[in-house]
Coordinates of C-alpha atoms and ligand atoms in Angstrom, one line a residue:
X8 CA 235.4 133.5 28.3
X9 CA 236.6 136.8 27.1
X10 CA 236.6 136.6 23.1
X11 CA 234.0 135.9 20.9
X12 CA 233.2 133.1 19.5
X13 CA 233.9 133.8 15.7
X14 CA 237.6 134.3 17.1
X15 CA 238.0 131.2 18.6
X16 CA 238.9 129.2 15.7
X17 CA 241.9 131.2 16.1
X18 CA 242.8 130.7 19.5
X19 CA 244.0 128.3 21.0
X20 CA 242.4 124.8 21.8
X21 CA 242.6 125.6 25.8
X22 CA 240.5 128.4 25.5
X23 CA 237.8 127.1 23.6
X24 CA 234.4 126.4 25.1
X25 CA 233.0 122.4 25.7
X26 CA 230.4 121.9 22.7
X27 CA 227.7 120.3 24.8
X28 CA 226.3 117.1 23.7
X29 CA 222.6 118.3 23.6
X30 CA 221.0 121.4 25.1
X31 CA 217.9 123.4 25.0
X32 CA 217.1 125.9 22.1
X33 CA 215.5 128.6 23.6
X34 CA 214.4 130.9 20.5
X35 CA 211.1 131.6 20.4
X36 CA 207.5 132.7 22.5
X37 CA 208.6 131.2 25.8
X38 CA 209.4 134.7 27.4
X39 CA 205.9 136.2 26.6
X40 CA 203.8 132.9 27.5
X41 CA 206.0 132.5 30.8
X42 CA 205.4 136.5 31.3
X43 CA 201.4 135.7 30.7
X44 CA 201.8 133.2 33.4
X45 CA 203.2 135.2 35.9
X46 CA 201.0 138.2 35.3
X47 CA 197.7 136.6 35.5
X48 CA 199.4 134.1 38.3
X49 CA 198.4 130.9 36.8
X50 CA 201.5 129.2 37.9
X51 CA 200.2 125.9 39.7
X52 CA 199.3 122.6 37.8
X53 CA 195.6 124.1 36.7
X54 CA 196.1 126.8 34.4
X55 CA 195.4 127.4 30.2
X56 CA 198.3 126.5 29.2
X57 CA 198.3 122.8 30.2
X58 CA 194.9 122.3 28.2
X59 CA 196.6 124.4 25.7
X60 CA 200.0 122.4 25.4
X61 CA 198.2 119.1 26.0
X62 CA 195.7 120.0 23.0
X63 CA 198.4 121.2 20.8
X64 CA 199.8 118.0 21.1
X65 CA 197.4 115.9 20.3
X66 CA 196.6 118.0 17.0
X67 CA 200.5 117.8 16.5
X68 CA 200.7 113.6 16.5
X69 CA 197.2 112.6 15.9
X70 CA 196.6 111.3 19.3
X71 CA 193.1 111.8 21.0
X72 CA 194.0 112.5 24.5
X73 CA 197.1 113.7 26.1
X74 CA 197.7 114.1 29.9
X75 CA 200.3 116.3 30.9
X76 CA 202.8 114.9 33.3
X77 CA 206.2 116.3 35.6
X78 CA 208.4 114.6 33.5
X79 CA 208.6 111.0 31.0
X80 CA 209.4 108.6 33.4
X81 CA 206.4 109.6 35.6
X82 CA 204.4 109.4 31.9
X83 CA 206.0 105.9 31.9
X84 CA 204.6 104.8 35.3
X85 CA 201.2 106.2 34.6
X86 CA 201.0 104.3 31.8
X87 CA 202.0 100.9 33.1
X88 CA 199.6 101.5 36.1
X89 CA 196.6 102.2 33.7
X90 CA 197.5 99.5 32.1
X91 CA 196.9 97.4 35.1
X92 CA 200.5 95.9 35.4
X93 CA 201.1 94.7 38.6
X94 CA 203.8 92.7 40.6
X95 CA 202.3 89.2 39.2
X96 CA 203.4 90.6 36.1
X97 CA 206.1 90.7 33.3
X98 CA 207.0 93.4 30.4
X99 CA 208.8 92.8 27.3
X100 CA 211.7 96.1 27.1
X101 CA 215.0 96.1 25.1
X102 CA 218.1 96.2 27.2
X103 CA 219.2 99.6 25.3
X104 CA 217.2 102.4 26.4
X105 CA 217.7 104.9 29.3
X106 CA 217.3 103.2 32.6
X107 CA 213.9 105.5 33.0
X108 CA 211.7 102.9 31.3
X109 CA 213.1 100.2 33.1
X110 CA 212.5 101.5 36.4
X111 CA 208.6 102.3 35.5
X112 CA 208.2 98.8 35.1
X113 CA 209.8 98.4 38.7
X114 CA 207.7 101.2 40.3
X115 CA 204.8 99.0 39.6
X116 CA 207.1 95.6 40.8
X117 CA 206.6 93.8 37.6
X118 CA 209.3 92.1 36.1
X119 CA 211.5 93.3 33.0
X120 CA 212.2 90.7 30.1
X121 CA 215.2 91.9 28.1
X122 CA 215.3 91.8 24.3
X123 CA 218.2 92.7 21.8
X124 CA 218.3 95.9 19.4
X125 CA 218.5 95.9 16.0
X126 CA 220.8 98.0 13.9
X127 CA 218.4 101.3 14.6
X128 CA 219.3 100.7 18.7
X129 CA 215.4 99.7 18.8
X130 CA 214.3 96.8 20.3
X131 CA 215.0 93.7 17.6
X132 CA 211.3 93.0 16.2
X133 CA 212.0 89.6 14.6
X134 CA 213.7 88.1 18.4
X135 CA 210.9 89.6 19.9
X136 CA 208.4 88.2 17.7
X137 CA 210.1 84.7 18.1
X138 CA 210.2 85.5 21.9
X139 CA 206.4 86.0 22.1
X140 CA 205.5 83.0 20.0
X141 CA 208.2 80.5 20.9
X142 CA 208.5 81.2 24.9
X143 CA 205.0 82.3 25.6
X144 CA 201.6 80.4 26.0
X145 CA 198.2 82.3 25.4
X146 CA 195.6 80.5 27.4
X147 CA 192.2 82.0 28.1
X148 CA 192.4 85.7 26.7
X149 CA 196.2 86.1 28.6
X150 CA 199.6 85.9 27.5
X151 CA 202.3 83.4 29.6
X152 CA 205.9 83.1 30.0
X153 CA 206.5 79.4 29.6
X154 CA 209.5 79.2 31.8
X155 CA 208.1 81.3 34.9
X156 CA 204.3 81.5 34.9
X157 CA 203.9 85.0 34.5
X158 CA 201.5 87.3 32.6
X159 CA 203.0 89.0 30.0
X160 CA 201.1 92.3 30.6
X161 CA 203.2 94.9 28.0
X162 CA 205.7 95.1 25.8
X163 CA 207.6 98.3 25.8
X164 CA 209.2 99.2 22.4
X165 CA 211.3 102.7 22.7
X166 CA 212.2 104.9 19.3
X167 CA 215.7 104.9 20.8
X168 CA 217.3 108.4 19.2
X169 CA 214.2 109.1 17.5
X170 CA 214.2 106.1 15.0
X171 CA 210.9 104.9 15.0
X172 CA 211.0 100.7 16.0
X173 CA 210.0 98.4 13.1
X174 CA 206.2 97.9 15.3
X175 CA 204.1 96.8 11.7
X176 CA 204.4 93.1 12.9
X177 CA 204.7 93.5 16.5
X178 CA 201.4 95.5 17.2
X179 CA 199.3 93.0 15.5
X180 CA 200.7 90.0 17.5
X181 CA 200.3 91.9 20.6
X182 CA 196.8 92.9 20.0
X183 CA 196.7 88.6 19.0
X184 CA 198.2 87.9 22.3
X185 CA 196.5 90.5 24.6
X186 CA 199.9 92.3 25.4
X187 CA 199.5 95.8 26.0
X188 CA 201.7 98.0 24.0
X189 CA 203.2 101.5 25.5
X190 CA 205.6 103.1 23.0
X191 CA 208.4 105.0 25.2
X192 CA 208.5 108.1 22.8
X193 CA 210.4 110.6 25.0
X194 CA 213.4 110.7 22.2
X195 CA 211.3 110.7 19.0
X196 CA 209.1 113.2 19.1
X197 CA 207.9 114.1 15.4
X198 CA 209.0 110.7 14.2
X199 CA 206.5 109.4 11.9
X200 CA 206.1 105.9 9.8
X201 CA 206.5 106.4 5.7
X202 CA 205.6 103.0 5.0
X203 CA 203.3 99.8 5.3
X204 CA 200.1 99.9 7.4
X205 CA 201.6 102.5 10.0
X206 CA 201.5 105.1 7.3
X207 CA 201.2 108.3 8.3
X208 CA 201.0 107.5 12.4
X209 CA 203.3 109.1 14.7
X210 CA 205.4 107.4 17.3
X211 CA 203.5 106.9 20.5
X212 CA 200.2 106.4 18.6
X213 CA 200.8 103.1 17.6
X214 CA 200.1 101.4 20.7
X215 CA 197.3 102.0 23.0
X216 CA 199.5 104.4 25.2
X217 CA 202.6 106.9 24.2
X218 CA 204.9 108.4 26.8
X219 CA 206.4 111.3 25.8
X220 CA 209.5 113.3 27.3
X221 CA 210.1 116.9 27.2
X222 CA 213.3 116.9 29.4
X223 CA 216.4 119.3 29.2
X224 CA 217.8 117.1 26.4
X225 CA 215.4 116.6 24.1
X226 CA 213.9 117.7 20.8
X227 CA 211.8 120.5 22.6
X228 CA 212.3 121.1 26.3
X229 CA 209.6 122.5 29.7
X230 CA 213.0 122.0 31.6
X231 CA 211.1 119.1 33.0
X232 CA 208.2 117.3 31.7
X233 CA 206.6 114.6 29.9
X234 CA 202.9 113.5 28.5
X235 CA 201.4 110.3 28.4
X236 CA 198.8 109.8 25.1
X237 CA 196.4 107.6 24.0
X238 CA 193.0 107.1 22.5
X239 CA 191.4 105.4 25.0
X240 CA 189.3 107.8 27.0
X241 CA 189.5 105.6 29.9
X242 CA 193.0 105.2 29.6
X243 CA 193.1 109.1 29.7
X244 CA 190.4 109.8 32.7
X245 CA 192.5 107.1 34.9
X246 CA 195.8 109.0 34.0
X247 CA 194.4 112.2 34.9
X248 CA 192.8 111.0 37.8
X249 CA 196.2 109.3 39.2
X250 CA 198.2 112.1 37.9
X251 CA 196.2 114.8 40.1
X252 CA 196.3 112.8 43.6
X253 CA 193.1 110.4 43.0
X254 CA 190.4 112.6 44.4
X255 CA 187.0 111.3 44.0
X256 CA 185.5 114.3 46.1
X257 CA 188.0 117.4 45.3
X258 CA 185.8 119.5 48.0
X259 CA 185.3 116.5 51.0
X260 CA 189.2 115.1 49.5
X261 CA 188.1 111.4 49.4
X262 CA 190.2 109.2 48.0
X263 CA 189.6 105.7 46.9
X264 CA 193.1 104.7 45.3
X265 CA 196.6 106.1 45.7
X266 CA 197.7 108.7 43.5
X267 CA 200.3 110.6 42.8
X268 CA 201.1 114.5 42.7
X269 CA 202.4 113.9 38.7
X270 CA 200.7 117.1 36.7
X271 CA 202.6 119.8 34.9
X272 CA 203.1 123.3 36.1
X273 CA 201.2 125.9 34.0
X274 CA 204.9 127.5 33.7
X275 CA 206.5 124.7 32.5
X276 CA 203.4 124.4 30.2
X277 CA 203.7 127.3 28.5
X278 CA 207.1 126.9 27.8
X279 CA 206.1 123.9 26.0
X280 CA 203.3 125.4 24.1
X281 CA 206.4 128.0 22.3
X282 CA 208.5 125.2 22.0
X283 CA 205.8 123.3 20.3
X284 CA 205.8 126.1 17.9
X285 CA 208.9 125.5 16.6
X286 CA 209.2 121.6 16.6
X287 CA 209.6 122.0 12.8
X288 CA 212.4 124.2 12.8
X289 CA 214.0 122.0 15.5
X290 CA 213.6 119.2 12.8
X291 CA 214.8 120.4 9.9
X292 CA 218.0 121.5 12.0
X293 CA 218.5 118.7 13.2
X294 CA 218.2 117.0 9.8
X295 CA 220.6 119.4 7.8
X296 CA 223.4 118.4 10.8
X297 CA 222.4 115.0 10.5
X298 CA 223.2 114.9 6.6
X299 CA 226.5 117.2 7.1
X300 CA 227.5 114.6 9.7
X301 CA 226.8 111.8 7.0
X302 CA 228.5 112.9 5.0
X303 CA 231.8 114.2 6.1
X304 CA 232.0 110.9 8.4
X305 CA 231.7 108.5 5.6
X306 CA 235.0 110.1 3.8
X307 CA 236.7 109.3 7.5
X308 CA 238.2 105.5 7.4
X309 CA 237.1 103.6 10.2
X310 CA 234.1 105.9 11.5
X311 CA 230.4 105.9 10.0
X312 CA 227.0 107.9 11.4
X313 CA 224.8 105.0 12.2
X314 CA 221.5 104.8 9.5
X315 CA 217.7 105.7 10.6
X316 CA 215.3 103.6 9.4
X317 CA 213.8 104.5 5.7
X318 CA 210.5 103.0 6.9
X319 CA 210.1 106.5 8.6
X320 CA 210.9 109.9 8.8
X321 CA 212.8 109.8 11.8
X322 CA 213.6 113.2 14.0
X323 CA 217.1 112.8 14.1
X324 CA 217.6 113.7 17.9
X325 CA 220.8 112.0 18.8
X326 CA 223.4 111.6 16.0
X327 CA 225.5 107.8 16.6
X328 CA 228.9 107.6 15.5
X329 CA 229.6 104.1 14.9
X330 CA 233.7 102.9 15.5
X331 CA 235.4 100.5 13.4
X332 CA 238.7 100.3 15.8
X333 CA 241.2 98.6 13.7
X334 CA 240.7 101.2 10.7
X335 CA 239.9 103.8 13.0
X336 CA 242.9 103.2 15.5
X337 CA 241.1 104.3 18.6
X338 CA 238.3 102.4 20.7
X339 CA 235.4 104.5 21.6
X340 CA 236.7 105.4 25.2
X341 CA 240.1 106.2 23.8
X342 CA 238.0 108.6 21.0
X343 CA 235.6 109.9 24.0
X344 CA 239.0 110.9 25.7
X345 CA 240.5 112.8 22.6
X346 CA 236.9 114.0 22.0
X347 CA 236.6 115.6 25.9
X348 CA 240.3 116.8 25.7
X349 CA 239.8 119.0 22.6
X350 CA 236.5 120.5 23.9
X351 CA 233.9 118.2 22.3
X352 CA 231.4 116.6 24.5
X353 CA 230.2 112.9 23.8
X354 CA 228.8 110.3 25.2
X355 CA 228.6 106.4 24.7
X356 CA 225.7 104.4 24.9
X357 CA 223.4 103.8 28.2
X358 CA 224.8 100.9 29.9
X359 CA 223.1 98.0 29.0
X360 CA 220.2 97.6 31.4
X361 CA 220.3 93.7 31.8
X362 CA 224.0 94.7 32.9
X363 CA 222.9 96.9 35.2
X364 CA 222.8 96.6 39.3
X365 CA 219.3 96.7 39.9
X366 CA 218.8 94.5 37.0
X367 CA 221.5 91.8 36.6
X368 CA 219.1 89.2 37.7
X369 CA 216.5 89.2 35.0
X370 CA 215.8 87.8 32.5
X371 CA 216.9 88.4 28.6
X372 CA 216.5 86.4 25.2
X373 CA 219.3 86.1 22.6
X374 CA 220.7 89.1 23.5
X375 CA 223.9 89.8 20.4
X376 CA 223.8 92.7 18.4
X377 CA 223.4 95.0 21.7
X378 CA 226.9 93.8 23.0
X379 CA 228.3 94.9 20.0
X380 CA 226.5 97.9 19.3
X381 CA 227.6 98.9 22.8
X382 CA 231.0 98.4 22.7
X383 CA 231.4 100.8 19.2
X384 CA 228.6 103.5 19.6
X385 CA 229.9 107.4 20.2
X386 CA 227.0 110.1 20.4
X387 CA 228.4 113.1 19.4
X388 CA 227.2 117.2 19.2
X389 CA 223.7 117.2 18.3
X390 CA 221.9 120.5 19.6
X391 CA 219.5 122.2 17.8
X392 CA 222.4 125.5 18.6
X393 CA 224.8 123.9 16.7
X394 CA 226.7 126.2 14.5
X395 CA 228.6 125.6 11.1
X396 CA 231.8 126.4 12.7
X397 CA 230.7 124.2 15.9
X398 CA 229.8 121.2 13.5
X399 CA 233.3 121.7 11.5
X400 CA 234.9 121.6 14.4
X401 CA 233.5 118.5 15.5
X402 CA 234.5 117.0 11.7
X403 CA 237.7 118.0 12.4
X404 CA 238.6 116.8 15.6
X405 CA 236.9 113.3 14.3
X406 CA 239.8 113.4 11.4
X407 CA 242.3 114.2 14.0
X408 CA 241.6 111.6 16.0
X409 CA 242.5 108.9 13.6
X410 CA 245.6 106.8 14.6
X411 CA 246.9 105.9 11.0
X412 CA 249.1 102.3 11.4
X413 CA 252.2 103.4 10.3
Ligands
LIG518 C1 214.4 111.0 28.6 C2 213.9 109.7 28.6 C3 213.0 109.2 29.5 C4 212.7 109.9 30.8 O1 212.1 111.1 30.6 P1 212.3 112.2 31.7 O2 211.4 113.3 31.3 O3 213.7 112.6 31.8 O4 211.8 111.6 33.0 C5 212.5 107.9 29.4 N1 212.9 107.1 28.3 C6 213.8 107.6 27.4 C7 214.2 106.6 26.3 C8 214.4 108.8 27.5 O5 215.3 109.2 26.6

């Protein structure tokens, strides 16, 4: 690329660069806490900067205890293993989420139970209600599937593009029932509930355990790296314990359980501590795009940015275009194409897991709105980079796209 950018509104399309669909933001400490690193040569998984990211954290969510882990789906399989799911077991998960929380409950060789979504893309509270009361049996402090036996040992509700799932109702049954509940927060970090009895609590401190993400693509980035929370302090010594290879005698290295080599880097740590610092900023970025999008999408026929839910003040990570095709004159692949042709990328939603390979055999309950939401849902440009022409652009193209009947 030869020109600059502020020129290439007046080039032509070919030369223009692909505006990614979500990238890291890079703007702040990060060099001089990675520098501090290197200098002192705290680089390993021990260092002050994990204590310092994990404790910054926990002050940032309200969450007692946060364990620092490689990445979210290793936060994920912490958490169902402190949780004591096994392979006698079952856990409640909507079919749309990234395959990462599916396959957590797999690494422990439990069984997923697929629900719907609602219109947020979060798992459908009232089915999954009905599921719990209508299909399970609670006998002596434990939680059955009627048709095959099973413990229900978890449900796990994920804030699916940082809208925080309807939980008010949910929580309270589970804590009834003696399911365990671990929110999959890696998209929603700084989502927090407005209304009701969750007033005030973040996402991934409603249940007992919160897995957070801090991958390339989200709201604030370690290149790789996650965090399981919780206020359990057993919860939190078992995580930390499995986390740093289970040793029960660091100096003789005795072992009395498996564990896993899962902790943070003190690099990647500090980079999370500056990126921490700037969550807010990263929020009310991706806010102002979210209302420009709103708003310029609604004047398109046949096109609409999906709604958060008013019961919280969501993050706004990941921005959903929703596709009426017969107003719109395009299906979401045929839009995707146009969208990848003129330089924009986007991206439709996960596969639905029940649909997937590994996962075609399981089992699901009144599974609707998913289909549906599936088969019209477009993420488009969403990075906290994003510039005004960049979002224009994007506008634009979206009103180009259209295929009027004639
Ligand atoms: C990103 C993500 C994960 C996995 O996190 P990694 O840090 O990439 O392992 C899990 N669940 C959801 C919903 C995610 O978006």
């Amino acid at each position: 690329m030869t020109k600059p950018r502020s020129l290439m509104k007046y080039t032509s399309n070919k030369e223009r660069q692909m505006i990614p669909l979500s990238v890291p933001n890079i703007k702040g400490n990060e060099w001089t806490y990675i520098k501090e690193c290197l200098d002192t040569e705290w680089v390993s998984s021990a260092g002050p900067f994990v204590d310092r990211f994990e404790a910054d954290i926990c002050h940032r969510i309200g969450s007692r205890y946060a364990v620092a882990c490689v990445n979210g789906s290793a936060a994920l399989h912490i958490a169902l293993e402190t949780a004591g799911v096994t392979e006698r077991d079952e856990v409640i998960l909507p079919t749309v989420t990234f395959i990462a929380s599916v396959n957590a409950v797999r690494y422990m060789r439990a069984e997923p139970v697929f629900m719907d979504c609602d219109s947020y893309f979060n798992i459908h509270p009232e089915k999954t209600a009905e599921f719990i009361r209508k299909e399970t049996e609670f006998r002596r402090g434990v939680s059955f599937n009627k048709s095959t036996g099973k413990r229900i040992a978890a449900l796990l509700p994920v804030h699916v593009f940082g809208n925080a799932v309807e939980l008010e109702e949910l929580v309270g049954l589970c804590a009834e029932r003696n399911i365990t509940v671990i929110e999959d927060a890696a998209e929603s970090l700084g989502t927090f509930y407005q209304r009701g009895s969750l007033t005030g609590k973040s996402t991934g401190t409603v249940g007992q355990i919160g897995c957070l993400s801090f991958n390339g693509n989200k709201i604030i980035t370690t290149g790789g790296g996650g965090m399981l929370v919780t206020d359990d302090e057993k919860i939190a010594e078992k995580a930390r314990y499995l986390t740093t290879q289970a040793k029960d005698d660091p100096v003789r290295s005795i072992h009395h359980h498996i564990g896993y080599n899962f902790r943070l880097t003190n690099i990647q740590a500090a980079l999370g501590v500056a990126q921490l610092e700037r969550l807010s900023d990263h929020l009310t970025v991706k806010k102002n795009n979210f209302d420009f999008y709103g708003k310029e999408i609604a004047a398109i026929p046949g096109l609409s940015l999906a709604d958060t839910p008013d019961y919280a003040d969501n993050n706004h990570w990941m921005y959903a275009l929703l596709i009426d095709e017969k107003t719109y004159g395009r299906d979401r692949e045929s839009l995707m194409r146009f969208l990848t042709d003129n330089h924009i990328q986007s991206r439709p939603l996960w596969m639905l897991n029940h649909l997937q390979k590994p996962y075609a055999g399981c089992r699901t309950y009144r599974i609707e709105k998913a289909l549906d939401l599936y088969d019209r849902t477009l993420n488009i440009p969403c990075s906290v980079n994003l510039t005004e022409e960049d979002r224009e652009y994007v506008v634009e193209m979206l009103k180009k796209g259209r295929v009027a009947k004639s």
